[in-house]
Amino acid sequence: MLSARSLFQEILDHDESFRLFCSIAASGEAQGGWENGRIAALVPEQERALAPKIARHGADEDKHGRIFNALLRRRGLDPVPVPADTDYTMLLERGGIGLAHDKLRRDEPLTVGDVVTYLAHSRVTEQRASEQMALLARHFAGHPDIGRAVRMISQDEDNHLAYCHEELLRLAAAGHGRAIRHTLRVCALAEIRVHRDVSLAVMAHMGRALGWSGGRSALLRAGIHAVYVYERLGGWRRMVRLSMPQRRDALGGPATAAEAAV
């Protein structure tokens, strides 16, 4: 039976597919760490109170990258180059979503509008990350090799999502509601396309590594397209809703150590 659990178990059990999975994940987390670090350094004066939380977000992303690399080392594996068609972060930026890296490389303060763009982009992508890690946690929280890492990363992603909700609601109350709603919708519709394309690319690479049959690959592609149709018809709306989270000030403290998870 083809299920999320059986699919990931197959990827986990095979060295080449596991190398690719961890390499893609580590690269994306490291990129997110760099982006958040630069944004924290460039936050405008009127939003300086937000800088420590953005920095904490970046520290968490860096930690996740180290965790995935540590999982590889435990298996005696080295990272592999990330195929360009699986680079979620790069493809989102290329589509004009979030803050451009050229802007982040300049030592010029951001605007409050840039902060809105950053938080809206993060709210959408952290929804995806939170859901994906919750799925892994549901099936592999007790796994002897990856269980602790999955639990820690899943909790962090939930904290990131809660922080985005809280800060966007604060900015909406300060008069930025229209810009937030518009930016969230644009980000969500772009993200579901990129997620579909990256999912298809990752499954193609995994299929070659694992020797999947043409029929199995076609079934997985059909499933990915079906998810995209659902999201395009209305599922994307879950990514743009805002509600005050139960976890208030979720990024108000220091990041936890990566060593605790591996």
PDB file of N, CA and C in Angstrom, residues 53 67 75 116 247:
ATOM      1  N   LYS A  53      13.560  38.539  17.503  1.00  0.00           N
ATOM      2  CA  LYS A  53      12.725  37.404  17.109  1.00  0.00           C
ATOM      3  C   LYS A  53      13.101  36.908  15.713  1.00  0.00           C
ATOM      4  N   ILE A  67      21.217  19.936  12.024  1.00  0.00           N
ATOM      5  CA  ILE A  67      20.617  18.653  12.400  1.00  0.00           C
ATOM      6  C   ILE A  67      20.582  17.700  11.207  1.00  0.00           C
ATOM      7  N   ARG A  75      25.027   8.368   9.604  1.00  0.00           N
ATOM      8  CA  ARG A  75      24.939   7.247   8.657  1.00  0.00           C
ATOM      9  C   ARG A  75      26.224   7.079   7.864  1.00  0.00           C
ATOM     10  N   VAL A 116       6.503  43.685   6.310  1.00  0.00           N
ATOM     11  CA  VAL A 116       5.225  43.049   5.992  1.00  0.00           C
ATOM     12  C   VAL A 116       5.425  41.940   4.956  1.00  0.00           C
ATOM     13  N   ARG A 247       0.262  29.989  21.365  1.00  0.00           N
ATOM     14  CA  ARG A 247       1.651  30.222  21.765  1.00  0.00           C
ATOM     15  C   ARG A 247       1.972  31.697  21.523  1.00  0.00           C
TER      16      ARG A 247
END
